Amino acid sequence: MNKIISNACSKAFCQTVIALLLVSCKAVGPDYEGSPEIEIPDNWNNQLNSESVEDANNQKQWWRLLDDPVLNNLISKAAVDNLDAKIALSRVEEARANFGIVEAAKLPEIDAVGDVARKSKSQSASGRKDTDNYTSIGLDLSWEIDIFGYVRRSIEAADAQLDATVESYRDVMVILYAEIAKNYIALRTSQERLQFALENVKSQKDTLIIVNARHEAELISEVDVLQSEQNLAAAQSNIHLFHAQINKLSNSLAVLLGKNPGTLYMELKESHGIPHVPEKTVVKVPREILRQRPDIREAERRLAQETAEVGIATAEEYPRFHLNGTFGYDARGSDSQLSSNSRYWSFGPNFRWNLFDSGALKSAIKVQDAQLEQARVHYEKTVLVAFEEVENAIKSYKEEKQRNNSLKESVSAAKKVNKITLARYTSGLIDFQEVQDAERVIFFQEDELAQSNGNLVQYIIQLYKAMGGGWDETEIPTKDISNKV
């Protein structure tokens, strides 16, 4: 009896060895050969001045170049509490768990089975009343022999999906840091514009005092007084617009930090001015952008995933083989439990092969081929958009810098003109219209300068975002990210 079992085991072992040798067969479907070749320029069409460029290997915390502790604190809090970041992190955990499920398919699945019951047979069927105890305990084994690569391609797809999800999380963080910085700079810009508006109100009040004095001296008509009062009211109306804008921006920042609107208003109420543009700006060459931008990296991983998905669909056209085995004890009564006489086992391969499906599998392959082509085109588009964003940011910054210098000169000249004009009006040499024009120009130019100061920083933020700044490749996202920013 033992010899029969030994021979059977030997045959089963040989079958297993043959099956394992078959596993080394090449997986069907296309192998991923990397991202498609794209024409990449050696440098940007628009260049910053050489003194504004330096080599740097780390853009992780670019916002610290603005040297604003309040901004640094906001970004640190958002990294932990932002709701979009939490969703993206949860998706990483989901993809990681899904990879674990798929990867487990390359190893055998073993289940323990058991049954204990007291059974009674029908007397009319068997001729006698029979009641006894029944016990069954054993192991079931199943293992897919991955001859045509269904399991391997599935693992490749799940692995690429996990990588893509990680890059998607990193892209969320790049966007988040840029959005916080943009809203913060917009808030500080609005506060600076509010300050100029308040100065304009004070100037209009001072002018009204002069106009009233000249009217009381019967040197001018009441029309000048009415015009001056109108100018003051118009200047005061601007104050409310800026207060509303500041409130809106502080609410936006609160939501980005995962807080209720209004919770940051008092914290940000005191103006610290617009942060200065860093003296040096890191500008990476185009080829480095491919490695740095998470959205490009994600698109490349999606391309790898879709390539593996074609292999999965192709493998469905081929037979799938499994090794199945059982081993255990099946006994009746209590005397023979777990003895050699009650032992049972079976071991051997089986397969499933879809021979006819009216062309469904071939259509499924065509679907995956189309999705693979979409992923390839999406990758190319993502690269082009990235290059466009960098080019636009550099050009916008350069032009705004020139505009900012001109505005500074314009404001300086406008202040001198306003001072001279008011003195000439007080002396009765010119009419009130010239005073109005001079005051209107100086307020407009100061407001434009404040906006330009903010725009300079905004374009730097836009540049670092376009270059994919704000993450570190050595960091793998986990639930504990509180100390990473």
Short mmCIF file of C-alpha atoms in Angstrom, two decimals:
data_model
loop_
_atom_site.label_atom_id
_atom_site.label_comp_id
_atom_site.label_asym_id
_atom_site.label_seq_id
_atom_site.Cartn_x
_atom_site.Cartn_y
_atom_site.Cartn_z
CA MET A 1 0.00 0.00 0.00
CA ASN A 2 2.79 2.39 0.94
CA LYS A 3 4.55 1.54 -2.34
CA ILE A 4 1.47 2.52 -4.32
CA ILE A 5 1.30 5.83 -2.47
CA SER A 6 5.02 6.39 -3.03
CA ASN A 7 4.69 5.79 -6.78
CA ALA A 8 1.73 8.12 -6.98
CA CYS A 9 3.64 10.82 -5.10
CA SER A 10 6.61 10.39 -7.44
CA LYS A 11 4.38 10.86 -10.47
CA ALA A 12 2.81 13.94 -8.91
CA PHE A 13 6.25 15.33 -8.12
CA CYS A 14 7.34 14.85 -11.73
CA GLN A 15 4.21 16.60 -12.94
CA THR A 16 4.98 19.48 -10.61
CA VAL A 17 8.56 19.77 -11.85
CA ILE A 18 7.35 19.85 -15.46
CA ALA A 19 4.82 22.51 -14.55
CA LEU A 20 7.46 24.64 -12.84
CA LEU A 21 9.66 24.41 -15.93
CA LEU A 22 6.75 25.64 -18.02
CA VAL A 23 6.48 28.69 -15.75
CA SER A 24 9.67 30.01 -17.33
CA CYS A 25 7.83 30.50 -20.65
CA LYS A 26 7.73 34.06 -21.92
CA ALA A 27 4.60 35.97 -20.97
CA VAL A 28 2.35 36.80 -23.91
CA GLY A 29 1.64 40.39 -24.84
CA PRO A 30 4.02 43.32 -25.31
CA ASP A 31 6.89 43.97 -22.91
CA TYR A 32 7.16 47.52 -21.60
CA GLU A 33 10.16 49.19 -23.19
CA GLY A 34 10.02 52.53 -21.41
CA SER A 35 8.47 55.87 -22.25
CA PRO A 36 8.28 56.89 -25.92
CA GLU A 37 11.04 58.99 -27.43
CA ILE A 38 10.14 62.68 -27.42
CA GLU A 39 12.13 65.51 -28.91
CA ILE A 40 13.49 67.40 -25.91
CA PRO A 41 15.20 70.78 -26.31
CA ASP A 42 18.62 71.22 -24.72
CA ASN A 43 17.50 74.44 -23.05
CA TRP A 44 14.59 76.82 -22.72
CA ASN A 45 13.74 79.40 -25.37
CA ASN A 46 13.33 81.97 -22.60
CA GLN A 47 16.29 82.29 -20.26
CA LEU A 48 16.66 84.05 -16.96
CA ASN A 49 19.76 86.18 -16.58
CA SER A 50 22.82 84.09 -15.75
CA GLU A 51 23.15 85.69 -12.33
CA SER A 52 19.66 84.45 -11.48
CA VAL A 53 20.42 80.80 -12.20
CA GLU A 54 22.19 78.29 -10.01
CA ASP A 55 22.57 74.52 -10.03
CA ALA A 56 20.61 72.72 -7.35
CA ASN A 57 19.71 69.10 -6.75
CA ASN A 58 16.84 69.68 -4.37
CA GLN A 59 13.71 71.73 -4.98
CA LYS A 60 11.80 70.09 -2.19
CA GLN A 61 11.18 73.18 -0.04
CA TRP A 62 11.37 75.99 -2.58
CA TRP A 63 8.93 78.15 -0.58
CA ARG A 64 11.56 78.64 2.12
CA LEU A 65 13.46 80.79 -0.39
CA LEU A 66 10.73 83.41 0.16
CA ASP A 67 11.87 83.66 3.80
CA ASP A 68 8.37 83.99 5.26
CA PRO A 69 7.83 82.05 8.53
CA VAL A 70 4.04 82.40 8.30
CA LEU A 71 3.99 80.78 4.86
CA ASN A 72 6.32 78.01 6.05
CA ASN A 73 3.99 77.28 8.94
CA LEU A 74 0.89 77.18 6.72
CA ILE A 75 2.50 74.70 4.33
CA SER A 76 3.68 72.48 7.20
CA LYS A 77 0.13 72.29 8.57
CA ALA A 78 -1.41 71.68 5.14
CA ALA A 79 0.92 68.75 4.47
CA VAL A 80 -0.75 66.92 7.37
CA ASP A 81 -4.31 68.29 7.42
CA ASN A 82 -5.26 69.03 3.81
CA LEU A 83 -8.22 66.88 2.78
CA ASP A 84 -7.09 66.34 -0.82
CA ALA A 85 -3.74 65.12 0.51
CA LYS A 86 -5.52 62.68 2.83
CA ILE A 87 -7.61 61.34 -0.06
CA ALA A 88 -4.51 60.93 -2.24
CA LEU A 89 -2.67 59.18 0.59
CA SER A 90 -5.61 56.83 1.11
CA ARG A 91 -5.49 55.96 -2.59
CA VAL A 92 -1.83 55.04 -2.19
CA GLU A 93 -2.72 52.71 0.67
CA GLU A 94 -5.50 51.21 -1.47
CA ALA A 95 -3.14 50.63 -4.41
CA ARG A 96 -0.53 49.14 -2.09
CA ALA A 97 -3.09 46.71 -0.67
CA ASN A 98 -4.33 45.84 -4.17
CA PHE A 99 -0.75 45.05 -5.22
CA GLY A 100 -0.50 42.69 -2.24
CA ILE A 101 -3.64 40.88 -3.39
CA VAL A 102 -2.40 40.48 -6.97
CA GLU A 103 1.15 39.50 -5.98
CA ALA A 104 -0.19 36.74 -3.73
CA ALA A 105 -1.45 34.90 -6.83
CA LYS A 106 2.10 33.78 -7.70
CA LEU A 107 2.21 31.58 -4.59
CA PRO A 108 0.04 28.57 -3.69
CA GLU A 109 -3.21 29.07 -1.82
CA ILE A 110 -3.72 26.62 1.04
CA ASP A 111 -7.00 26.25 2.91
CA ALA A 112 -7.73 24.20 5.99
CA VAL A 113 -11.07 22.37 5.84
CA GLY A 114 -12.92 20.39 8.45
CA ASP A 115 -16.28 18.93 9.31
CA VAL A 116 -17.60 17.22 12.43
CA ALA A 117 -21.17 15.89 12.45
CA ARG A 118 -23.44 13.21 13.80
CA LYS A 119 -25.50 11.74 10.97
CA SER A 120 -28.42 9.38 10.68
CA LYS A 121 -29.25 7.53 7.46
CA SER A 122 -32.76 6.88 6.19
CA GLN A 123 -33.98 3.42 7.24
CA SER A 124 -36.25 3.12 4.21
CA ALA A 125 -33.31 3.77 1.86
CA SER A 126 -30.63 1.63 3.51
CA GLY A 127 -32.81 -1.02 5.10
CA ARG A 128 -31.60 -0.21 8.57
CA LYS A 129 -31.42 2.69 10.95
CA ASP A 130 -27.80 3.85 11.12
CA THR A 131 -26.53 6.74 13.30
CA ASP A 132 -22.87 7.54 13.76
CA ASN A 133 -20.24 10.30 14.17
CA TYR A 134 -18.43 11.60 11.09
CA THR A 135 -15.16 13.56 11.15
CA SER A 136 -13.31 15.14 8.22
CA ILE A 137 -10.20 17.33 8.40
CA GLY A 138 -7.65 18.24 5.77
CA LEU A 139 -5.88 20.75 3.53
CA ASP A 140 -6.81 22.03 0.06
CA LEU A 141 -4.07 23.45 -2.17
CA SER A 142 -4.40 25.42 -5.39
CA TRP A 143 -1.62 27.00 -7.44
CA GLU A 144 -1.89 28.66 -10.84
CA ILE A 145 0.94 27.62 -13.15
CA ASP A 146 1.63 30.87 -14.95
CA ILE A 147 2.59 29.44 -18.34
CA PHE A 148 1.38 32.29 -20.53
CA GLY A 149 2.00 35.13 -18.08
CA TYR A 150 -1.48 36.04 -16.83
CA VAL A 151 -0.24 36.30 -13.24
CA ARG A 152 3.02 38.02 -14.17
CA ARG A 153 1.28 40.63 -16.30
CA SER A 154 -1.25 41.19 -13.51
CA ILE A 155 1.58 41.82 -11.06
CA GLU A 156 3.26 44.18 -13.53
CA ALA A 157 0.01 46.13 -13.94
CA ALA A 158 -0.62 46.34 -10.19
CA ASP A 159 2.98 47.40 -9.54
CA ALA A 160 2.77 50.15 -12.18
CA GLN A 161 -0.59 51.24 -10.80
CA LEU A 162 0.92 51.55 -7.32
CA ASP A 163 3.80 53.62 -8.67
CA ALA A 164 1.36 55.84 -10.59
CA THR A 165 -0.74 56.35 -7.47
CA VAL A 166 2.35 57.39 -5.51
CA GLU A 167 3.20 59.91 -8.24
CA SER A 168 -0.40 61.14 -8.21
CA TYR A 169 -0.06 61.77 -4.47
CA ARG A 170 3.17 63.67 -5.07
CA ASP A 171 1.46 65.74 -7.76
CA VAL A 172 -1.32 66.60 -5.31
CA MET A 173 1.32 67.84 -2.87
CA VAL A 174 3.10 69.91 -5.56
CA ILE A 175 -0.21 71.56 -6.46
CA LEU A 176 -1.16 71.99 -2.79
CA TYR A 177 2.06 73.78 -1.82
CA ALA A 178 1.80 76.05 -4.86
CA GLU A 179 -1.88 76.83 -4.14
CA ILE A 180 -1.14 77.76 -0.54
CA ALA A 181 1.74 79.98 -1.62
CA LYS A 182 -0.34 81.60 -4.39
CA ASN A 183 -3.26 82.33 -2.06
CA TYR A 184 -0.92 83.60 0.64
CA ILE A 185 0.87 85.96 -1.77
CA ALA A 186 -2.49 87.12 -3.15
CA LEU A 187 -3.60 87.89 0.41
CA ARG A 188 -0.43 89.86 1.20
CA THR A 189 -0.81 91.67 -2.12
CA SER A 190 -4.38 92.63 -1.27
CA GLN A 191 -3.23 93.87 2.13
CA GLU A 192 -0.58 96.04 0.46
CA ARG A 193 -3.14 97.38 -2.00
CA LEU A 194 -5.42 98.10 0.96
CA GLN A 195 -2.62 100.08 2.57
CA PHE A 196 -2.22 102.21 -0.56
CA ALA A 197 -6.01 102.66 -0.67
CA LEU A 198 -5.99 103.89 2.95
CA GLU A 199 -3.19 106.31 2.10
CA ASN A 200 -5.28 107.52 -0.83
CA VAL A 201 -8.22 108.14 1.53
CA LYS A 202 -5.96 110.16 3.81
CA SER A 203 -4.66 112.11 0.82
CA GLN A 204 -8.21 112.84 -0.34
CA LYS A 205 -9.13 114.06 3.15
CA ASP A 206 -6.12 116.38 3.20
CA THR A 207 -7.06 117.69 -0.24
CA LEU A 208 -10.65 118.29 0.89
CA ILE A 209 -9.37 120.41 3.80
CA ILE A 210 -7.42 122.59 1.36
CA VAL A 211 -10.40 122.84 -1.01
CA ASN A 212 -12.77 123.80 1.81
CA ALA A 213 -10.35 126.47 3.01
CA ARG A 214 -10.13 127.98 -0.46
CA HIS A 215 -13.91 127.81 -0.83
CA GLU A 216 -14.45 129.57 2.50
CA ALA A 217 -12.03 132.24 1.31
CA GLU A 218 -14.25 132.55 -1.78
CA LEU A 219 -11.31 131.71 -4.05
CA ILE A 220 -13.07 128.79 -5.77
CA SER A 221 -16.61 127.66 -6.48
CA GLU A 222 -18.56 124.97 -4.65
CA VAL A 223 -17.99 122.65 -7.62
CA ASP A 224 -14.42 121.97 -6.47
CA VAL A 225 -15.70 121.04 -3.01
CA LEU A 226 -18.26 118.64 -4.45
CA GLN A 227 -15.64 117.05 -6.71
CA SER A 228 -13.26 116.63 -3.79
CA GLU A 229 -16.01 115.05 -1.67
CA GLN A 230 -16.82 112.73 -4.57
CA ASN A 231 -13.17 111.67 -4.82
CA LEU A 232 -13.05 110.94 -1.09
CA ALA A 233 -16.19 108.79 -1.22
CA ALA A 234 -14.85 106.86 -4.22
CA ALA A 235 -11.55 106.26 -2.42
CA GLN A 236 -13.39 105.01 0.68
CA SER A 237 -15.48 102.60 -1.42
CA ASN A 238 -12.32 100.75 -2.49
CA ILE A 239 -11.55 99.86 1.13
CA HIS A 240 -14.56 97.53 1.34
CA LEU A 241 -13.54 95.66 -1.80
CA PHE A 242 -10.10 94.90 -0.39
CA HIS A 243 -11.49 93.79 2.98
CA ALA A 244 -13.82 91.36 1.19
CA GLN A 245 -10.96 90.04 -0.94
CA ILE A 246 -8.70 89.54 2.08
CA ASN A 247 -11.48 87.67 3.88
CA LYS A 248 -12.05 85.44 0.85
CA LEU A 249 -8.36 84.57 0.55
CA SER A 250 -8.00 83.81 4.26
CA ASN A 251 -11.01 81.48 3.97
CA SER A 252 -9.41 79.74 0.98
CA LEU A 253 -6.24 79.17 3.00
CA ALA A 254 -8.26 77.81 5.91
CA VAL A 255 -9.97 75.25 3.68
CA LEU A 256 -6.61 74.25 2.18
CA LEU A 257 -5.46 73.55 5.74
CA GLY A 258 -8.57 71.45 6.41
CA LYS A 259 -10.06 74.08 8.73
CA ASN A 260 -13.37 75.92 8.84
CA PRO A 261 -13.53 79.22 6.92
CA GLY A 262 -12.73 82.17 9.16
CA THR A 263 -10.35 80.36 11.50
CA LEU A 264 -7.25 82.00 9.99
CA TYR A 265 -8.58 85.54 9.63
CA MET A 266 -7.16 86.91 12.88
CA GLU A 267 -3.87 85.03 12.40
CA LEU A 268 -3.38 86.60 8.96
CA LYS A 269 -4.98 89.96 9.70
CA GLU A 270 -1.69 91.68 10.47
CA SER A 271 0.13 92.44 7.24
CA HIS A 272 3.75 91.32 6.96
CA GLY A 273 4.15 92.67 3.44
CA ILE A 274 4.74 90.78 0.23
CA PRO A 275 7.75 88.43 0.50
CA HIS A 276 10.74 89.42 -1.59
CA VAL A 277 11.67 87.47 -4.68
CA PRO A 278 14.70 85.22 -4.00
CA GLU A 279 17.96 86.53 -5.39
CA LYS A 280 18.65 83.22 -7.12
CA THR A 281 16.12 80.98 -8.83
CA VAL A 282 16.72 77.32 -9.61
CA VAL A 283 15.93 76.57 -13.27
CA LYS A 284 16.34 72.98 -14.38
CA VAL A 285 17.02 71.99 -17.98
CA PRO A 286 14.12 70.40 -19.94
CA ARG A 287 15.38 66.81 -19.61
CA GLU A 288 15.43 67.09 -15.82
CA ILE A 289 11.78 68.15 -15.84
CA LEU A 290 10.88 64.64 -17.07
CA ARG A 291 12.39 63.19 -13.89
CA GLN A 292 11.09 65.87 -11.54
CA ARG A 293 7.43 66.46 -12.42
CA PRO A 294 5.15 63.91 -10.70
CA ASP A 295 2.43 64.22 -13.35
CA ILE A 296 4.92 63.17 -16.06
CA ARG A 297 6.16 60.32 -13.88
CA GLU A 298 2.55 59.27 -13.26
CA ALA A 299 1.76 59.35 -17.00
CA GLU A 300 4.81 57.13 -17.66
CA ARG A 301 3.67 54.64 -15.02
CA ARG A 302 0.14 54.62 -16.47
CA LEU A 303 1.70 53.78 -19.81
CA ALA A 304 3.51 50.84 -18.21
CA GLN A 305 0.26 49.73 -16.56
CA GLU A 306 -1.69 49.81 -19.83
CA THR A 307 1.09 47.82 -21.54
CA ALA A 308 0.73 45.10 -18.90
CA GLU A 309 -3.07 45.23 -19.25
CA VAL A 310 -2.68 44.29 -22.94
CA GLY A 311 -0.72 41.24 -21.79
CA ILE A 312 -3.48 40.30 -19.34
CA ALA A 313 -6.13 40.52 -22.06
CA THR A 314 -3.94 38.50 -24.44
CA ALA A 315 -3.33 35.79 -21.83
CA GLU A 316 -7.10 35.26 -21.56
CA GLU A 317 -6.97 33.70 -25.05
CA TYR A 318 -4.70 30.94 -23.77
CA PRO A 319 -5.43 28.09 -21.36
CA ARG A 320 -4.85 28.69 -17.67
CA PHE A 321 -3.40 25.78 -15.69
CA HIS A 322 -3.67 25.04 -11.98
CA LEU A 323 -2.15 22.48 -9.68
CA ASN A 324 -4.73 21.27 -7.19
CA GLY A 325 -4.22 18.99 -4.25
CA THR A 326 -6.03 17.74 -1.18
CA PHE A 327 -4.83 15.81 1.84
CA GLY A 328 -6.70 14.84 4.97
CA TYR A 329 -8.59 12.34 7.06
CA ASP A 330 -12.20 11.24 6.64
CA ALA A 331 -13.43 8.96 9.41
CA ARG A 332 -16.61 7.43 10.74
CA GLY A 333 -16.99 6.80 14.42
CA SER A 334 -14.32 7.51 17.02
CA ASP A 335 -11.97 4.52 16.72
CA SER A 336 -10.42 5.29 13.34
CA GLN A 337 -10.00 9.05 13.49
CA LEU A 338 -6.66 10.37 12.12
CA SER A 339 -5.42 6.86 11.34
CA SER A 340 -3.75 5.74 8.13
CA ASN A 341 -6.89 3.93 7.08
CA SER A 342 -8.91 7.17 7.13
CA ARG A 343 -6.38 9.19 5.16
CA TYR A 344 -7.20 10.52 1.69
CA TRP A 345 -5.31 12.65 -0.85
CA SER A 346 -5.35 13.81 -4.44
CA PHE A 347 -2.90 15.81 -6.53
CA GLY A 348 -2.76 16.90 -10.16
CA PRO A 349 -3.17 19.66 -12.72
CA ASN A 350 -6.28 21.03 -14.41
CA PHE A 351 -6.90 23.73 -16.96
CA ARG A 352 -9.55 26.08 -18.32
CA TRP A 353 -9.56 27.30 -21.91
CA ASN A 354 -12.15 29.50 -23.52
CA LEU A 355 -12.63 27.93 -26.95
CA PHE A 356 -15.55 30.01 -28.19
CA ASP A 357 -16.80 33.43 -27.10
CA SER A 358 -17.99 35.04 -30.35
CA GLY A 359 -14.89 37.25 -30.52
CA ALA A 360 -15.23 38.80 -27.05
CA LEU A 361 -11.60 38.15 -26.06
CA LYS A 362 -10.23 39.62 -29.30
CA SER A 363 -12.40 42.69 -28.76
CA ALA A 364 -11.08 42.96 -25.21
CA ILE A 365 -7.53 43.01 -26.59
CA LYS A 366 -8.50 45.76 -29.02
CA VAL A 367 -9.94 47.75 -26.12
CA GLN A 368 -6.65 47.47 -24.24
CA ASP A 369 -4.66 48.37 -27.35
CA ALA A 370 -6.73 51.54 -27.69
CA GLN A 371 -6.24 52.40 -24.02
CA LEU A 372 -2.50 51.83 -24.42
CA GLU A 373 -2.42 54.28 -27.32
CA GLN A 374 -4.38 56.80 -25.24
CA ALA A 375 -1.84 56.44 -22.43
CA ARG A 376 1.02 57.01 -24.88
CA VAL A 377 -0.56 60.17 -26.29
CA HIS A 378 -1.42 61.38 -22.79
CA TYR A 379 2.24 61.01 -21.79
CA GLU A 380 3.39 63.08 -24.76
CA LYS A 381 0.76 65.74 -24.04
CA THR A 382 1.75 65.91 -20.36
CA VAL A 383 5.38 66.51 -21.33
CA LEU A 384 4.47 69.26 -23.80
CA VAL A 385 2.20 71.00 -21.27
CA ALA A 386 5.00 70.84 -18.69
CA PHE A 387 7.46 72.49 -21.08
CA GLU A 388 4.85 75.12 -21.95
CA GLU A 389 4.27 75.97 -18.29
CA VAL A 390 7.98 76.41 -17.61
CA GLU A 391 8.47 78.59 -20.70
CA ASN A 392 5.47 80.75 -19.78
CA ALA A 393 6.60 81.16 -16.18
CA ILE A 394 10.13 82.23 -17.17
CA LYS A 395 8.88 84.69 -19.78
CA SER A 396 6.19 86.10 -17.48
CA TYR A 397 8.70 86.65 -14.70
CA LYS A 398 11.20 88.37 -16.99
CA GLU A 399 8.59 90.73 -18.45
CA GLU A 400 7.06 91.46 -15.04
CA LYS A 401 10.50 92.29 -13.67
CA GLN A 402 10.94 94.94 -16.38
CA ARG A 403 7.43 96.22 -15.78
CA ASN A 404 8.09 96.40 -12.04
CA ASN A 405 11.17 98.55 -12.55
CA SER A 406 9.19 100.92 -14.79
CA LEU A 407 6.37 101.15 -12.26
CA LYS A 408 8.80 102.07 -9.49
CA GLU A 409 10.07 104.95 -11.62
CA SER A 410 6.51 105.94 -12.49
CA VAL A 411 5.40 106.02 -8.84
CA SER A 412 8.41 108.10 -7.87
CA ALA A 413 7.66 110.62 -10.63
CA ALA A 414 3.92 110.65 -9.85
CA LYS A 415 4.60 111.54 -6.20
CA LYS A 416 6.70 114.52 -7.29
CA VAL A 417 4.03 115.64 -9.77
CA ASN A 418 1.31 115.34 -7.14
CA LYS A 419 3.28 117.40 -4.63
CA ILE A 420 3.98 120.15 -7.17
CA THR A 421 0.39 120.13 -8.49
CA LEU A 422 -1.11 120.50 -5.02
CA ALA A 423 1.23 123.39 -4.22
CA ARG A 424 0.33 125.14 -7.48
CA TYR A 425 -3.38 124.63 -6.79
CA THR A 426 -3.01 126.07 -3.28
CA SER A 427 -1.34 129.10 -4.85
CA GLY A 428 -4.22 129.46 -7.29
CA LEU A 429 -2.10 128.80 -10.37
CA ILE A 430 -4.10 125.80 -11.68
CA ASP A 431 -7.65 124.49 -11.38
CA PHE A 432 -8.82 121.50 -9.35
CA GLN A 433 -9.02 119.18 -12.38
CA GLU A 434 -5.22 118.95 -12.53
CA VAL A 435 -5.11 118.03 -8.84
CA GLN A 436 -7.66 115.29 -9.46
CA ASP A 437 -5.67 113.92 -12.37
CA ALA A 438 -2.42 113.87 -10.38
CA GLU A 439 -4.02 112.12 -7.39
CA ARG A 440 -5.75 109.60 -9.65
CA VAL A 441 -2.47 108.77 -11.38
CA ILE A 442 -0.49 108.28 -8.19
CA PHE A 443 -3.11 105.96 -6.65
CA PHE A 444 -3.38 103.96 -9.87
CA GLN A 445 0.41 103.63 -10.19
CA GLU A 446 0.88 102.63 -6.53
CA ASP A 447 -1.88 100.04 -6.86
CA GLU A 448 -0.29 98.69 -10.05
CA LEU A 449 3.09 98.51 -8.31
CA ALA A 450 1.60 96.52 -5.43
CA GLN A 451 0.06 94.08 -7.89
CA SER A 452 3.35 93.83 -9.78
CA ASN A 453 5.24 93.08 -6.56
CA GLY A 454 2.81 90.24 -5.94
CA ASN A 455 2.99 89.04 -9.55
CA LEU A 456 6.77 88.69 -9.36
CA VAL A 457 6.45 86.23 -6.49
CA GLN A 458 3.48 84.51 -8.15
CA TYR A 459 5.53 83.83 -11.28
CA ILE A 460 8.35 82.38 -9.17
CA ILE A 461 5.77 80.10 -7.52
CA GLN A 462 4.43 79.21 -10.95
CA LEU A 463 7.96 78.40 -12.13
CA TYR A 464 8.73 76.06 -9.23
CA LYS A 465 5.36 74.37 -9.62
CA ALA A 466 5.98 73.95 -13.37
CA MET A 467 9.33 72.32 -12.57
CA GLY A 468 7.66 69.91 -10.15
CA GLY A 469 9.17 71.35 -6.99
CA GLY A 470 7.87 70.31 -3.60
CA TRP A 471 8.69 66.62 -3.14
CA ASP A 472 11.63 64.31 -2.58
CA GLU A 473 12.04 61.04 -4.49
CA THR A 474 13.57 59.33 -1.46
CA GLU A 475 10.31 59.72 0.47
CA ILE A 476 7.60 57.11 -0.01
CA PRO A 477 4.19 58.41 1.14
CA THR A 478 2.84 56.82 4.30
CA LYS A 479 0.21 57.85 6.81
CA ASP A 480 2.90 59.49 8.96
CA ILE A 481 3.86 62.64 7.02
CA SER A 482 3.86 65.13 9.88
CA ASN A 483 7.64 65.57 9.94
CA LYS A 484 8.30 65.67 6.21
CA VAL A 485 7.78 69.38 5.51
#
